[in-house]
Amino acid sequence: MKRRILGGTGMSVSEYALGAMMFGAMGNTDHDESIRMIHTALDAGVNLIDTADVYSGGESEDIVGKALKGRRDEVVLATKFGLPMGEDPDRRGGSARWIRRAVEDSLRRLGTDHIDLYQMHRPDPATDIDETLAALSDLIRAGKVRAVGGSFFAPEEIVEAQWTAERRGHHRFRTEQSPYSILTRGVENRVLPTAQRYGMGVLTFGPLNSGWLSGRTDPTAGHRNAGLGTKMFDLSKPGVQAKADAVRKLTALAAEAGLPLAHLAVAFVRAHPAVTSVLIGPRRPEQLADLLAGADVELGDAILDRIDAIVPPGGDVNPDDFYIDPTPAITDKRLRRR
């Protein structure tokens, strides 16, 4: 497994990262099997594990903590804070009050005394970024966190955080975690170039676009086709129809190249020079084994050009793919003055 340096942190991380969102009630409820999957990834050379407090209400962090007993030093351990941990409005966001509580809860569940990368899961429009960065800097000085980063930040929010850190003397975000796949290329326009400009490491998630690029016969069928994600699979919608058409063409291209579609999809993300590590989020052991088998696949210019012809650079095939909007807009009825 090849490695790259994570931004300016000096930490060397594998090009594949194991995303732990599917461990626990949100995916695989078998703790023993999930732990075996983590060990399989470590044995294959993966050294970056990414989880979050909100995944299965902390259960994912518990599983990761159990799996790392005796192996903690082998791992660059990343987790996230900020999304709601219950109905209490003070148990979310980027306030110093919540950060101090959230990090202690994550450390306890993970069974460790430090987190290598602590990420803000989403921007918090209700909290001054200066407050958030000050609290995170305190954690670094206390030795509880090694580096901090953001996730799903818009380019202007990345810039604001960098400028605030410089002018206020805080530790700055060293990483950005963004969705990126052949079907969701919008981050190529401004997010990835902005991260590069500031020397940030980039972790990407969703390389298979919620199963659309997994290679299965019917990507609209599966456990994700429910709840908030339903509109991502509704073939009556033009954006979903366009995505289905693109997947058919990409499937043919992968077959022509002698590759499984999933290997083509992950290798495409790895090929971008801004990307440090690609998060893979398997739910079952066979899914993990299949993804690990493609770790050495590299795409030449000819294949990348063919992909560009199917999905032009800088665009999202289906604008409704991201049902959690990271940045509030006036169309969000919750923002109306009451």
XYZ file of C-alpha atoms in Angstrom, residues 112-303:
192
model
C -6.889 6.142 23.553
C -5.262 9.201 25.083
C -4.939 11.109 21.809
C -6.550 11.535 18.400
C -4.209 12.009 15.450
C -6.683 13.991 13.320
C -9.745 15.661 14.846
C -12.111 16.974 12.183
C -15.060 19.343 12.248
C -17.753 17.274 10.545
C -19.578 20.243 9.023
C -19.196 24.035 9.234
C -21.228 25.590 12.040
C -22.815 28.903 10.978
C -23.928 29.542 14.571
C -20.378 29.636 15.971
C -17.541 32.029 15.170
C -14.724 30.020 13.588
C -12.337 31.872 15.908
C -14.038 30.208 18.897
C -13.807 26.782 17.271
C -10.142 27.098 16.304
C -9.212 28.429 19.751
C -10.807 25.405 21.422
C -9.134 22.993 18.985
C -5.772 24.667 19.535
C -6.178 24.116 23.269
C -6.648 20.398 22.587
C -3.441 20.272 20.538
C -1.506 22.051 23.286
C -2.956 19.617 25.830
C -1.722 16.655 23.762
C -5.203 15.245 23.227
C -5.180 15.987 19.494
C -2.269 15.995 17.051
C -3.817 17.878 14.114
C -7.195 19.336 13.152
C -9.171 19.545 9.938
C -12.534 20.274 8.382
C -15.052 18.261 6.415
C -17.453 19.400 3.703
C -16.220 23.003 3.923
C -16.948 25.315 1.000
C -13.864 27.032 -0.470
C -14.700 30.378 1.133
C -15.068 28.627 4.494
C -11.671 26.974 4.053
C -10.134 30.387 3.336
C -11.878 32.016 6.309
C -10.606 29.291 8.655
C -7.046 29.621 7.338
C -7.025 33.408 7.654
C -8.556 33.313 11.125
C -5.937 30.844 12.322
C -3.108 32.992 10.971
C -4.406 36.272 12.344
C -5.460 34.926 15.736
C -2.467 32.678 16.292
C -4.414 29.401 16.288
C -3.474 26.017 14.931
C -4.933 25.812 11.436
C -6.919 23.151 9.662
C -4.403 20.809 8.073
C -6.919 18.728 6.134
C -10.206 18.870 4.281
C -12.519 15.881 3.837
C -14.804 16.115 0.810
C -17.078 13.890 -1.274
C -15.450 12.992 -4.577
C -16.199 10.437 -7.248
C -16.466 10.214 -11.023
C -20.129 11.205 -10.650
C -19.516 14.030 -8.167
C -16.704 16.158 -9.544
C -17.869 19.576 -8.346
C -15.038 19.793 -5.803
C -12.560 19.940 -8.674
C -13.588 23.516 -9.390
C -12.677 25.315 -6.180
C -12.467 23.032 -3.144
C -9.499 20.922 -4.255
C -7.508 23.878 -5.683
C -8.120 25.862 -2.485
C -6.915 22.991 -0.331
C -3.811 22.673 -2.517
C -3.134 26.402 -2.237
C -2.971 26.111 1.543
C -0.941 22.903 1.546
C -3.773 20.903 3.082
C -4.105 17.156 2.951
C -7.325 15.994 1.303
C -9.305 12.958 2.393
C -12.164 12.032 0.085
C -15.216 9.912 0.784
C -17.878 8.298 -1.380
C -15.694 7.070 -4.287
C -18.434 4.569 -5.197
C -21.153 7.223 -4.856
C -23.347 5.241 -2.453
C -23.066 2.092 -4.557
C -23.657 3.587 -7.995
C -20.072 2.731 -8.977
C -19.836 -0.562 -7.090
C -20.477 -2.602 -10.207
C -23.619 -4.256 -8.925
C -26.353 -4.991 -11.458
C -28.929 -2.590 -10.008
C -27.312 0.272 -8.082
C -30.742 1.666 -7.162
C -31.416 -1.352 -4.929
C -29.795 -1.554 -1.528
C -29.793 -0.486 2.097
C -29.035 3.166 1.274
C -32.157 3.574 -0.867
C -34.230 4.789 2.062
C -34.846 7.847 4.201
C -32.999 11.029 3.254
C -31.075 9.276 0.517
C -34.126 8.074 -1.424
C -34.017 10.900 -3.963
C -30.506 9.814 -4.955
C -32.000 6.634 -6.455
C -35.394 7.759 -7.808
C -35.206 7.034 -11.535
C -38.140 9.347 -12.223
C -35.821 12.291 -11.539
C -33.739 13.645 -14.461
C -30.538 13.831 -12.391
C -30.824 10.174 -11.407
C -31.561 9.186 -15.005
C -28.418 11.046 -16.122
C -26.399 9.223 -13.491
C -27.746 5.837 -14.573
C -26.766 6.642 -18.155
C -23.243 7.655 -17.076
C -22.868 4.460 -15.046
C -23.774 2.342 -18.076
C -21.045 4.059 -20.106
C -18.513 3.797 -17.284
C -19.311 0.104 -16.834
C -18.547 -0.474 -20.512
C -15.312 1.512 -20.222
C -14.204 -0.482 -17.174
C -14.903 -3.756 -18.987
C -12.903 -2.531 -21.981
C -10.017 -1.667 -19.661
C -10.230 -5.072 -17.969
C -11.116 -3.594 -14.590
C -14.000 -3.967 -12.150
C -15.992 -0.732 -12.105
C -15.228 -0.220 -8.403
C -11.478 -0.375 -9.050
C -11.801 2.135 -11.898
C -13.824 4.446 -9.635
C -11.406 4.444 -6.707
C -8.331 4.725 -8.945
C -9.889 7.778 -10.599
C -10.120 9.579 -7.248
C -6.577 8.591 -6.285
C -5.290 10.043 -9.557
C -6.109 13.642 -8.599
C -2.930 15.358 -7.343
C -4.768 17.070 -4.474
C -5.999 13.803 -2.963
C -3.957 12.321 -0.141
C -6.115 9.344 0.789
C -9.414 7.833 -0.370
C -11.837 6.626 2.271
C -13.390 3.260 1.498
C -16.400 2.366 3.636
C -17.205 -1.340 3.286
C -20.016 -2.944 5.253
C -19.132 -6.580 4.639
C -15.787 -8.464 4.488
C -16.236 -9.361 0.813
C -16.661 -5.682 -0.049
C -13.438 -4.847 1.769
C -11.558 -7.660 0.032
C -12.754 -6.480 -3.372
C -11.695 -2.889 -2.744
C -8.288 -3.852 -1.341
C -7.652 -5.914 -4.472
C -7.681 -2.683 -6.488
C -5.178 -0.796 -4.344
C -2.453 -0.863 -7.004
C -4.632 0.080 -9.994
C -3.460 3.206 -11.765
C -5.235 4.858 -14.687
C -3.371 6.197 -17.690
C -4.176 9.410 -19.525
C -6.177 7.587 -22.187
C -8.610 6.133 -19.637
